[in-house]
XYZ file of C-alpha atoms in Angstrom:
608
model
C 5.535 70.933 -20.778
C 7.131 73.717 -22.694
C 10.625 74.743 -21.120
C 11.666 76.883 -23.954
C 15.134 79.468 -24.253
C 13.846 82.139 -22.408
C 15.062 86.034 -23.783
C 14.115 88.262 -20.342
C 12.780 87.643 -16.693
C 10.043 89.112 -17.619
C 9.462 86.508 -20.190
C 9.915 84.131 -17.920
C 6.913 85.384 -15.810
C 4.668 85.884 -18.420
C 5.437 82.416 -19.842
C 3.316 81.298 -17.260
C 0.321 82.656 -17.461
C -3.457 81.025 -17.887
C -4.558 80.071 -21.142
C -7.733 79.704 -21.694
C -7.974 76.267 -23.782
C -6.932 74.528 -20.366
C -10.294 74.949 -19.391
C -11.786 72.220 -21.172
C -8.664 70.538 -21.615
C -8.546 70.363 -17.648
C -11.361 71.611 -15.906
C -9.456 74.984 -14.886
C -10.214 78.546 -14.825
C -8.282 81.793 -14.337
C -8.464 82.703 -10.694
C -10.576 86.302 -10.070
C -8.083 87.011 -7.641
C -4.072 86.055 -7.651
C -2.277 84.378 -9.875
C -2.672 79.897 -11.289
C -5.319 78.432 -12.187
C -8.343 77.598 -10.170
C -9.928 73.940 -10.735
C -13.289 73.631 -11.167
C -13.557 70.253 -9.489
C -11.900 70.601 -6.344
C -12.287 74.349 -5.902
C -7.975 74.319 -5.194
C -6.054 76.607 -7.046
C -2.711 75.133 -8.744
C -0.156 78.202 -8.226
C 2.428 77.311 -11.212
C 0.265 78.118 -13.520
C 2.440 76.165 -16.595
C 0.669 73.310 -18.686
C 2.889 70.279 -16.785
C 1.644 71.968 -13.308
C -2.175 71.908 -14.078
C -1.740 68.715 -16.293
C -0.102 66.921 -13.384
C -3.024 68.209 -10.973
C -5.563 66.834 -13.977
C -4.432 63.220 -14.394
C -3.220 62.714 -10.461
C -6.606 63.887 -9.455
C -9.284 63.687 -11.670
C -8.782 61.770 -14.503
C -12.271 59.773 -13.847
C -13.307 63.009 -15.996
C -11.893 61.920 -19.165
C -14.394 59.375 -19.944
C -16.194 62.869 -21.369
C -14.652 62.612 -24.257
C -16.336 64.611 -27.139
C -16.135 68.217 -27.387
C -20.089 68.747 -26.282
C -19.582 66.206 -23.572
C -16.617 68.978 -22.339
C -18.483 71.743 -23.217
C -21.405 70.291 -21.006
C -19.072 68.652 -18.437
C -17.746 72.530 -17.916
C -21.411 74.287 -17.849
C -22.283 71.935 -14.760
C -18.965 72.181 -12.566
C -18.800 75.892 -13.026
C -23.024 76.131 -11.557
C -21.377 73.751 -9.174
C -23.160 70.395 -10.156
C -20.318 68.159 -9.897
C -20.751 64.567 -11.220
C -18.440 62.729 -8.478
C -17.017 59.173 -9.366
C -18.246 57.008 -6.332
C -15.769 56.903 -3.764
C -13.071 54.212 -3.163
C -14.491 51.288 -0.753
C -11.408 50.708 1.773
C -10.526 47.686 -0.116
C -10.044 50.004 -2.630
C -7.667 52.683 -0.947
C -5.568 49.688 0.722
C -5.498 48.288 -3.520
C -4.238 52.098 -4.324
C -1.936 52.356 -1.634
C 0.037 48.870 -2.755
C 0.002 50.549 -6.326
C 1.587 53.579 -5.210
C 4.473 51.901 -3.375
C 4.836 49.395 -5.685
C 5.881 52.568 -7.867
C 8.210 53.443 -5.551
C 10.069 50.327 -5.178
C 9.982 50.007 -9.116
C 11.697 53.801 -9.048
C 14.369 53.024 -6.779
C 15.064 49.839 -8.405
C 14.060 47.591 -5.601
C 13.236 44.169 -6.139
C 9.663 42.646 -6.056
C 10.300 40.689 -2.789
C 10.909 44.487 -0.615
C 7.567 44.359 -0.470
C 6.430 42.726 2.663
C 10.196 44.587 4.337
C 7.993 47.907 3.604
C 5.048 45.928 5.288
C 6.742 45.015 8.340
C 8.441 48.763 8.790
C 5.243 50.272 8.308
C 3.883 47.569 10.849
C 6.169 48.283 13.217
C 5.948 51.930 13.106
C 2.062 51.844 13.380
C 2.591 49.532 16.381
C 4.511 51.875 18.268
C 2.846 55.466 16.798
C -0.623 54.571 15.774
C -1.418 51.443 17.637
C -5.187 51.724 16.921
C -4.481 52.345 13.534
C -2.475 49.118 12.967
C -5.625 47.026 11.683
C -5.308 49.684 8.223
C -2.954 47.410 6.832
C -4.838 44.757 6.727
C -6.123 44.858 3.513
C -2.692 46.071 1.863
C -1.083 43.236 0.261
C 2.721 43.805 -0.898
C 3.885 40.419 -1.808
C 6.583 39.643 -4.612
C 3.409 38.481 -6.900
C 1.189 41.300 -6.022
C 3.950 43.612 -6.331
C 4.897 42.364 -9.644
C 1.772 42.451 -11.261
C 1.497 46.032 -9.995
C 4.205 47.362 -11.850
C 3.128 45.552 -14.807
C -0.878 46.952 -14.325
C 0.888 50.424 -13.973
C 2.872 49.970 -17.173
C 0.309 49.637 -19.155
C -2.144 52.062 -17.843
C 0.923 54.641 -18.891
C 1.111 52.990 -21.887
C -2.502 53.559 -22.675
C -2.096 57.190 -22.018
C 0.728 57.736 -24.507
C -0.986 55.731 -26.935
C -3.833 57.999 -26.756
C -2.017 61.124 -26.976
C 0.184 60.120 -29.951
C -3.282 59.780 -31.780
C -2.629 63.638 -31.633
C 0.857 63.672 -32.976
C 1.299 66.085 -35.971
C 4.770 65.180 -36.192
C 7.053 62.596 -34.447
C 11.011 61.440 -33.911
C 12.334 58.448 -32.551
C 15.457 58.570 -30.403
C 16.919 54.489 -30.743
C 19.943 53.686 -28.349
C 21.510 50.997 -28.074
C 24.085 51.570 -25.643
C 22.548 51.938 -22.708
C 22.769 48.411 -21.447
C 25.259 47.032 -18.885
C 23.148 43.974 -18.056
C 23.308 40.467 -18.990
C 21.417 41.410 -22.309
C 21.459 43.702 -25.029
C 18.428 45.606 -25.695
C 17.394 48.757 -28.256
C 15.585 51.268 -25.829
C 13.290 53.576 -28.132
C 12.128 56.930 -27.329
C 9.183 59.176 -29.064
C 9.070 62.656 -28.826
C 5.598 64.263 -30.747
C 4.041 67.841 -30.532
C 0.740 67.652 -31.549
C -1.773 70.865 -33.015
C -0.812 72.866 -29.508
C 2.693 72.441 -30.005
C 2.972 70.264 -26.583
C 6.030 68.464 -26.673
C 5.502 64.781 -25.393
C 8.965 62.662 -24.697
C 8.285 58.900 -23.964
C 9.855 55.592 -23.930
C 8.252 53.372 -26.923
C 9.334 50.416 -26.747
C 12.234 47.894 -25.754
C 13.322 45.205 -27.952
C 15.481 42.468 -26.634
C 18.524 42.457 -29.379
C 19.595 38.387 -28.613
C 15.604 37.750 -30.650
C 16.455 40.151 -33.747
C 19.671 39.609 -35.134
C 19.533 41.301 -38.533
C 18.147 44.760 -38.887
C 15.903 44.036 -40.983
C 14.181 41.735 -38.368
C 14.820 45.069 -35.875
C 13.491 47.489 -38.566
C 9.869 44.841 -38.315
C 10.420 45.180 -34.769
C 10.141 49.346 -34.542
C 7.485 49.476 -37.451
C 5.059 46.615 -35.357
C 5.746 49.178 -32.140
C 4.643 52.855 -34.648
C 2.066 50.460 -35.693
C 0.411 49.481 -32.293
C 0.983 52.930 -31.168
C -1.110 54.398 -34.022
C 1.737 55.893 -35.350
C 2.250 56.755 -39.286
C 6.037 56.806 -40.252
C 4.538 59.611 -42.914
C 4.607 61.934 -39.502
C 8.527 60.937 -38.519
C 10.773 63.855 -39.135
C 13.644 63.141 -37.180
C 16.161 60.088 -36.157
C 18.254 60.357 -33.188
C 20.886 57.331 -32.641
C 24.343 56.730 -31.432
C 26.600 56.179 -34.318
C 27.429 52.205 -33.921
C 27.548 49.966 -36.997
C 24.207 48.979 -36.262
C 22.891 51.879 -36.405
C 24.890 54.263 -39.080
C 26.322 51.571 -41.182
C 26.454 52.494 -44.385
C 24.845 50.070 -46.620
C 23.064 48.153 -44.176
C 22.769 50.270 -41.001
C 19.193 50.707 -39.115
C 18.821 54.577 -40.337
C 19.411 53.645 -44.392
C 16.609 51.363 -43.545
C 14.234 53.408 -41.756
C 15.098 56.773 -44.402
C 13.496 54.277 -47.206
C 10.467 53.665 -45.859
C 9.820 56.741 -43.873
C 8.207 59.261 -46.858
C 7.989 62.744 -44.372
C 5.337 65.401 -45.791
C 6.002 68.490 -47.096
C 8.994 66.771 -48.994
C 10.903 66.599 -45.825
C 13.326 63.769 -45.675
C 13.876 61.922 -42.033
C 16.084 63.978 -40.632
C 19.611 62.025 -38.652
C 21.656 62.879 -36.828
C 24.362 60.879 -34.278
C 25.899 62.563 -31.549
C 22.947 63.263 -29.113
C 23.116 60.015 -27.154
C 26.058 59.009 -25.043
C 27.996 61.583 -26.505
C 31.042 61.575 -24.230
C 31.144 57.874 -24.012
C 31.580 56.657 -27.498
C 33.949 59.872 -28.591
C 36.095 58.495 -25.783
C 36.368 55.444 -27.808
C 37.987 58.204 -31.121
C 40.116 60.045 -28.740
C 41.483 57.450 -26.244
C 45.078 57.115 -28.341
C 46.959 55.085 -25.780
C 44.755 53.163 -24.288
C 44.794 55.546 -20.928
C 41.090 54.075 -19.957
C 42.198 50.547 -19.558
C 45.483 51.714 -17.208
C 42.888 54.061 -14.920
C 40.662 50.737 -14.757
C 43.117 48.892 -13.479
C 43.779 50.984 -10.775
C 39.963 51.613 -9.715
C 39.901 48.320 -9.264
C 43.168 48.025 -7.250
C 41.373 51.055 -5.172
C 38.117 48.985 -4.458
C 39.688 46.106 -3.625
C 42.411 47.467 -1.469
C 42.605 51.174 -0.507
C 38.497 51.302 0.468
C 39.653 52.897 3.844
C 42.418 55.551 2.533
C 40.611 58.636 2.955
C 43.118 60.680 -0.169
C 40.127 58.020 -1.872
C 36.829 58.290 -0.629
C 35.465 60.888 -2.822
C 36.293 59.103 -5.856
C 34.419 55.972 -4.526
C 31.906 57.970 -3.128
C 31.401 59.185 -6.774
C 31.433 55.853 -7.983
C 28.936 54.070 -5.497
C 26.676 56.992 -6.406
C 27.036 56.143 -9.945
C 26.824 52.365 -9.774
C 26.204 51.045 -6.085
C 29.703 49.268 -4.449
C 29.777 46.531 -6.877
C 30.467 46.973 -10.306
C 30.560 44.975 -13.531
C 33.572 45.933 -15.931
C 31.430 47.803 -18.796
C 29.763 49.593 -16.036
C 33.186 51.040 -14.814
C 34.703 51.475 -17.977
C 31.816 53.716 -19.155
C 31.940 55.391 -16.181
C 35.452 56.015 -16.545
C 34.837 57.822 -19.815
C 32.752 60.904 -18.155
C 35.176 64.078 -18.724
C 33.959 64.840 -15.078
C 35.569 61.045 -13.969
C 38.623 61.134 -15.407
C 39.552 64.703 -14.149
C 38.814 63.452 -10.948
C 41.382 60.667 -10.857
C 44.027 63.137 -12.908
C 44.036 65.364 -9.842
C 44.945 62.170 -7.313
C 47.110 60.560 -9.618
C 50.540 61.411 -7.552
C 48.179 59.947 -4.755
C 47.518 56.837 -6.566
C 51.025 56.451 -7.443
C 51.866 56.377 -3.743
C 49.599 54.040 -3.645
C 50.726 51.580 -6.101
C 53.813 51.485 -4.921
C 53.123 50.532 -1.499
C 50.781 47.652 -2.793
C 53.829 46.771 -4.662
C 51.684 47.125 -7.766
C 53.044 48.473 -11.348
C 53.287 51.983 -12.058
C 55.355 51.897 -15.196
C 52.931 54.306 -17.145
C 54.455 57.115 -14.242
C 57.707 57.007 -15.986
C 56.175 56.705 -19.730
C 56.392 60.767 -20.505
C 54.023 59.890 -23.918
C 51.459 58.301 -21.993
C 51.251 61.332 -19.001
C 50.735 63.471 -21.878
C 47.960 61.444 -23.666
C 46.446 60.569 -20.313
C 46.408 64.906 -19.782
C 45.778 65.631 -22.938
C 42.250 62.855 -22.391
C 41.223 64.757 -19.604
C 41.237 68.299 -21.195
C 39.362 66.935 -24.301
C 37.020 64.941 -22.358
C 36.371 67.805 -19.912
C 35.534 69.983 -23.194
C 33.030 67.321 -24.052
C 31.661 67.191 -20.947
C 30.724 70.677 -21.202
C 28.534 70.352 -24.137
C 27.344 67.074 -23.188
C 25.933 68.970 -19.997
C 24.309 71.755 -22.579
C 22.448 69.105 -24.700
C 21.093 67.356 -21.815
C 18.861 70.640 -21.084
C 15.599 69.565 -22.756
C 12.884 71.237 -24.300
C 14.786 74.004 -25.373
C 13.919 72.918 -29.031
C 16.683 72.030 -31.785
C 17.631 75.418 -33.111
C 19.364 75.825 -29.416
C 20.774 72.562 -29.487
C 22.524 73.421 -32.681
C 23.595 76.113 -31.554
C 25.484 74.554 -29.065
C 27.089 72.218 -31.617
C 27.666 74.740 -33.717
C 29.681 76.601 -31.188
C 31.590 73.964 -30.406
C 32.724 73.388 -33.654
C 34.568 76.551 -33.623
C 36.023 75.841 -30.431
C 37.220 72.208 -31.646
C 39.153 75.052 -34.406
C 40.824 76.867 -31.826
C 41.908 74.030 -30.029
C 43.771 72.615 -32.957
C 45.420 75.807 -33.821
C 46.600 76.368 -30.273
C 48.206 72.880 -30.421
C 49.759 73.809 -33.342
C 51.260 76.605 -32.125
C 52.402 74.712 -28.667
C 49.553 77.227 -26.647
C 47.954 74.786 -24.069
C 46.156 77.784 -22.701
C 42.789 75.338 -23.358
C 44.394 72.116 -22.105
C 45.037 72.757 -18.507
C 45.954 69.017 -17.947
C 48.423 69.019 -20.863
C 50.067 72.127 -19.288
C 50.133 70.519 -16.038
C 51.762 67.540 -17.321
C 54.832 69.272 -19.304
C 55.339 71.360 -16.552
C 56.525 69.177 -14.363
C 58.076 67.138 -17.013
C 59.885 69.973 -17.759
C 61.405 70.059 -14.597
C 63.542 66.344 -14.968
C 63.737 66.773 -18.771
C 66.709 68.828 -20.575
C 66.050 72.213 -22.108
C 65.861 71.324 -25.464
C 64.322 68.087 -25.268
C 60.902 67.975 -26.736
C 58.361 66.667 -24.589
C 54.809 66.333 -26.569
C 54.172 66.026 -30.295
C 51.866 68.596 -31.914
C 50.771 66.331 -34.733
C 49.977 63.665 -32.360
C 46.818 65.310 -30.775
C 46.099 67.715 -33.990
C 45.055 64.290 -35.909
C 42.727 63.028 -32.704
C 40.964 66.788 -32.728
C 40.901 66.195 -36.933
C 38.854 62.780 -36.358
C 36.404 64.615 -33.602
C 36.104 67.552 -36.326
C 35.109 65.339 -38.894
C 32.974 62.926 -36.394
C 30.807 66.054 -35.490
C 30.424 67.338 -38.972
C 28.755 63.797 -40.408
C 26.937 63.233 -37.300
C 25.187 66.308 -37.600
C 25.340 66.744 -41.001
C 21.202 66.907 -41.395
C 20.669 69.632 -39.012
C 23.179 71.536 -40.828
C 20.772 70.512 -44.156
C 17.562 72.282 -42.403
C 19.437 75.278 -41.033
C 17.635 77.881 -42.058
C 14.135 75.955 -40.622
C 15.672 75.728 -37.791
C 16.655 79.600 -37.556
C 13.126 80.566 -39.029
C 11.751 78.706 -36.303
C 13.743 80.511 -33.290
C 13.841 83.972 -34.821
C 10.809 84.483 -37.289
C 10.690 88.291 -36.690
C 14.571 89.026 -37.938
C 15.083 85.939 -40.472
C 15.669 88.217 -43.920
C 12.513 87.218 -46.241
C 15.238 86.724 -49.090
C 17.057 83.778 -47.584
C 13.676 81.956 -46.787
C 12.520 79.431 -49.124
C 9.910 80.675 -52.045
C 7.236 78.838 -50.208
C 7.226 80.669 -46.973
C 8.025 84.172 -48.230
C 4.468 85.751 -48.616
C 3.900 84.068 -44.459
C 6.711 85.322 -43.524
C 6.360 88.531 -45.173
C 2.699 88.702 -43.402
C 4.162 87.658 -39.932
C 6.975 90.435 -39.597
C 4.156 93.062 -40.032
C 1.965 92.079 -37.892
C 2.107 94.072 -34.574
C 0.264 91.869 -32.529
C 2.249 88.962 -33.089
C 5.642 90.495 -32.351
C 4.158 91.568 -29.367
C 3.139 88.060 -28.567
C 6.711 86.813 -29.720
C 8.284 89.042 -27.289
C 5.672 88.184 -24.146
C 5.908 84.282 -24.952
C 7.932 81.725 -25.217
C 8.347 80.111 -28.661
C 6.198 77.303 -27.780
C 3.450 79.499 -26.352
C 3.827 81.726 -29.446
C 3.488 79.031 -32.100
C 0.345 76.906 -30.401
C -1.349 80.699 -30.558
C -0.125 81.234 -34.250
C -3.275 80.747 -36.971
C -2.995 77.557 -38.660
C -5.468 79.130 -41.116
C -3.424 82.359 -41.834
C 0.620 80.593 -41.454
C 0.159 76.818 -42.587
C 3.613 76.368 -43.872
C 5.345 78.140 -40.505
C 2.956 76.425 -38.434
C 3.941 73.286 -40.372
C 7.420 74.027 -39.922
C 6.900 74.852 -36.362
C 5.548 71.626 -35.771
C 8.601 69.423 -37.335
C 11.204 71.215 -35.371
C 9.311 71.406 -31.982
C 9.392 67.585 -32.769
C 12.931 66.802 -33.406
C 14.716 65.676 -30.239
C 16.601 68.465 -28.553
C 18.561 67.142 -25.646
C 19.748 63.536 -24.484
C 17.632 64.010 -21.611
C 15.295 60.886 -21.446
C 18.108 58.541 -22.804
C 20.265 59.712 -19.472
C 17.500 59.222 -17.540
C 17.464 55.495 -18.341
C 21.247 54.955 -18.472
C 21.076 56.240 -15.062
C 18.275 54.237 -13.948
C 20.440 51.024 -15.543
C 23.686 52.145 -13.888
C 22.227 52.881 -10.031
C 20.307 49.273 -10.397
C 22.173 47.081 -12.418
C 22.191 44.085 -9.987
C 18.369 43.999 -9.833
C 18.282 44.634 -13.460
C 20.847 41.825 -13.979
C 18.060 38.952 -12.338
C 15.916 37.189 -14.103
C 13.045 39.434 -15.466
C 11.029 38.786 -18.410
C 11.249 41.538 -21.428
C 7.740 42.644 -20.415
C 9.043 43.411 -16.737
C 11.875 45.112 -18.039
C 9.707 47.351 -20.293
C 7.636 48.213 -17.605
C 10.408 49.534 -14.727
C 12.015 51.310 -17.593
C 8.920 52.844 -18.407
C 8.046 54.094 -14.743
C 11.553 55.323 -14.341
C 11.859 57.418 -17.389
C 7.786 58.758 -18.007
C 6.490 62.214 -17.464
C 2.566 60.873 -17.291
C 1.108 60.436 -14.276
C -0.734 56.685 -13.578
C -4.484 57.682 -13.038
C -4.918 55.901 -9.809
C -9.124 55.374 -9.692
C -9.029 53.578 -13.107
C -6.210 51.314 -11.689
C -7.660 50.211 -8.876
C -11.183 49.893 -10.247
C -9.302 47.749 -13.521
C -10.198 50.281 -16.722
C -7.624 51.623 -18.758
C -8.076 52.704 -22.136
C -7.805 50.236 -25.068
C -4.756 49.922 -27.165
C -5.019 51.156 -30.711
């Protein structure tokens, strides 16, 4: 599952190779000829030889295998499929393969969003098409049952079979964060969605929605706080192993006396004397800075006229790509948080500067105000929005690469920073080389303006990039704390031994003279290198190792569900139970595959 900053192609290559604790793991072996990894079960070899690739083929194919569960079992289980003695699970009765087939597309209809009742529609297409294709084969769907009920209680059977998977694997967890937003939501409800990311012993990094709690039945955080320690709890999950805390930075969340993280900091105690590490800006980073940086209220004006657009210029073609942007977003009907988040994407909002002589055409003929045309502050703050917003944009798109591990993701914060610094000393000195909207603005101001009339105010926009400056530097704050971790974990080989801590001199001193591991640090990713690094030998790097592989390093799997939400937010706006909702957000956003035999035949592991 490892996607980790890569320094060569060649790295890249050799990234990918066979290792050889899959083979118990999964029941594969290295090839004799050719690259992958040959199974030992069904004889095919699976070419992408990376840990996802062979896991997927694992758990979509033979997971009947992991009811061997001890290591002699394994050991036993590998001895007889490699003399070709291979203990087959009975095959699926055709009762059984019609029950597996309704499973499967009620998966489908769960990930597009599609309500319980398009059920029997995908029965009567595939009828249909049989009829006319397959006529003999028509009597196959007899035994496939895809109504609303069935269908329902499908998703929910395939929701927890996931669940049980994760459950088991966090028993594995060496280390663990929690990513809690609660944002996300543009239904009739609030809710708290909340991610896990853990790495256990081999460094694999798992990312996983926990749990959902419905915000209208916990009003006080300490009633929320029960809520996420009952979810660690059922999970088997010790907050002694939590080392990070990723959150959006509302009140509920960051407040200062009585916020969700003061909470959580108390009674998490982290090994190794780590405290829980926070930090604020991962998760809808563009949309809530909007909220800082939005000085004249330029988001409500550009609302207004969206809605003008949808309601009556649907057929001017100067128009269609912005509304074919937005029905690709959100579907052709939209609820009015739905568009005003949308409208605070850097990408959005630079999309509607560019046809705003278009939409004041517009206007006009409608016979609809356009007063903010003629308002020279407001042009500027509405160009002076879109440059910002396109500069957030651009990290926002950096920190949605996952597993690329923390130390890169600060990085990219880090860099930033320094850019937010040359931004405000360019404004200072009038340079709007950096804020091409700005300079497109006073440019044509320019032009029905006298010479020596001023047209922006320096001080204006220096104080908005002042509040982002200081935003970043307390959101991030903690990752600033740990980084020198963080740097010892991405470049062990040239960190100076006299800037690590006392504790992890005599590794580190060990590690940079060790030939064979800079050999394997050059050859391997970081997350191959540190699942092959001694435990025995490094404890405290491998310790280290652990913690940061575990903090969250992109806002990947909290997109993922705002843009599940977003694309279906009429279903997701009828009448579903808390459990229902769980479960399609849970499909939508998991990396696990369901193991198909065990659903149809009705086992699934137990719940700690």
């Amino acid at each position: 599952m490892w996607m980790t900053p890569k320094r060569s192609k060649m790295e890249v290559d050799e990234s990918r190779g066979f290792r050889s604790e899959w083979t118990q793991r999964y029941l594969v072996v290295e090839p004799t000829e050719g690259e992958g990894a040959l199974c030992l079960v069904c004889r095919r070899v699976v070419v992408a030889a990376s840990e996802p690739d062979v896991r997927q083929h694992y758990e979509a194919e033979h997971g009947y295998y992991e009811r061997y569960v001890s290591e002699g079992e394994r050991e036993a289980l590998v001895e007889r499929l490699r003399r070709g003695d291979l203990p087959e699970a009975a095959p699926l009765t055709p009762e059984e393969r019609a029950a597996r087939a309704g499973l499967v597309v009620a998966r489908l209809l769960a990930l597009k969003g599609r309500g319980w009742g398009e059920g029997d529609f995908v029965y009567r297409c595939m009828e249909v098409m049989l009829r006319d294709v397959l006529p003999d084969h028509v009597s196959v769907l007899n035994g496939v049952d895809l109504s609303p009920e069935i269908t329902r209680q499908r998703v929910l059977d395939i929701h927890e079979n996931l669940r049980s998977q994760l459950f088991n694997r966090a028993k594995d967890f060496k280390a663990f964060s929690l990513a809690l937003d609660d944002q996300a939501f543009v239904a009739y409800e609030n809710y708290l969605l909340v991610f896990v990311r853990g790495v256990g012993h081999d460094l694999v990094v798992q990312e996983e929605l926990l749990t959902i709690i419905n915000l209208t039945h916990y009003f006080s955080v300490g009633a929320l706080m029960a809520a996420i320690l009952e979810a660690l709890q059922t999970a088997g999950l010790s907050l002694q192993r939590m080392v990070g805390l990723t959150t959006t930075h509302t009140l509920r969340m960051i407040g200062e006396n009585s916020g969700l993280v003061s909470y959580m900091r108390e009674k998490a105690v982290s090994p190794n004397c780590w405290n829980v590490i926070h930090y604020s800006g991962f998760l809808h980073l563009e949309l809530l800075s909007s909220y800082d940086l939005d000085v004249n209220q330029v988001i409500n004006a550009v609302s207004e006229w969206i809605v003008l657009i949808k309601t009556r210029g649907v057929r001017r073609p100067e128009f269609q790509a912005l509304l074919t942007e937005s029905e690709s977003e959100h579907g052709e009907r939209v609820n009015g948080r739905c568009l005003n988040n949308w409208l605070r994407r850097g990408k959005t909002l630079k999309l509607i500067f560019s046809l705003r002589k278009k939409i004041k055409t517009f206007l006009v003929s409608i016979g609809a105000t356009t007063i903010h045309f003629t308002d020279k502050q407001w042009l500027c703050d509405f160009g002076f929005l879109v440059d910002i917003m396109d500069h957030l944009r651009e990290l926002s798109v950096l920190l949605r690469v996952s597993k690329v591990f923390a130390a890169a993701a600060f990085d990219h914060i880090c860099t930033f920073e320094v850019k937010l610094n040359l931004l405000q000393r360019h404004i200072e000195e009038n340079n709007l080389t950096h804020f091409a909207a700005l300079r497109e603005v006073t440019d044509e101001l320019k032009e029905h303006l006298k010479e020596d009339e001023k047209i922006f105010e320096p001080g204006r926009y220096q104080v908005v990039i002042c509040r982002l400056q200081k935003e970043f530097e307390r959101h991030f704050k903690d990752l600033k704390f740990i980084k020198k971790d963080l740097e010892l974990f991405a470049n062990p080989f040239s960190f100076k031994t006299e800037y690590a801590p006392i504790s992890v001199k005599v590794e580190l001193t060990k590690l940079q003279a060790n030939t064979n591991l800079w050999n394997e640090y050059r050859t391997k990713d970081l997350g191959q290198f540190y699942a092959g690094l001694s435990a025995e030998s490094y404890p405290i790097i491998k310790g280290v190792a652990c913690k940061v592989a575990s903090l969250f390093d992109s806002s990947e799997i909290c997109e993922k569900a705002f843009s599940y939400l977003t694309r279906n937010q009429h279903t997701l706006s009828q009448p579903l139970t808390d459990e229902q909702l769980h479960a399609l957000f849970r499909i939508a956003t998991t990396e696990i595959e369901p193991r198909w035999d065990d659903l149809v035949r009705g086992r699934n592991e137990p719940n700690p």
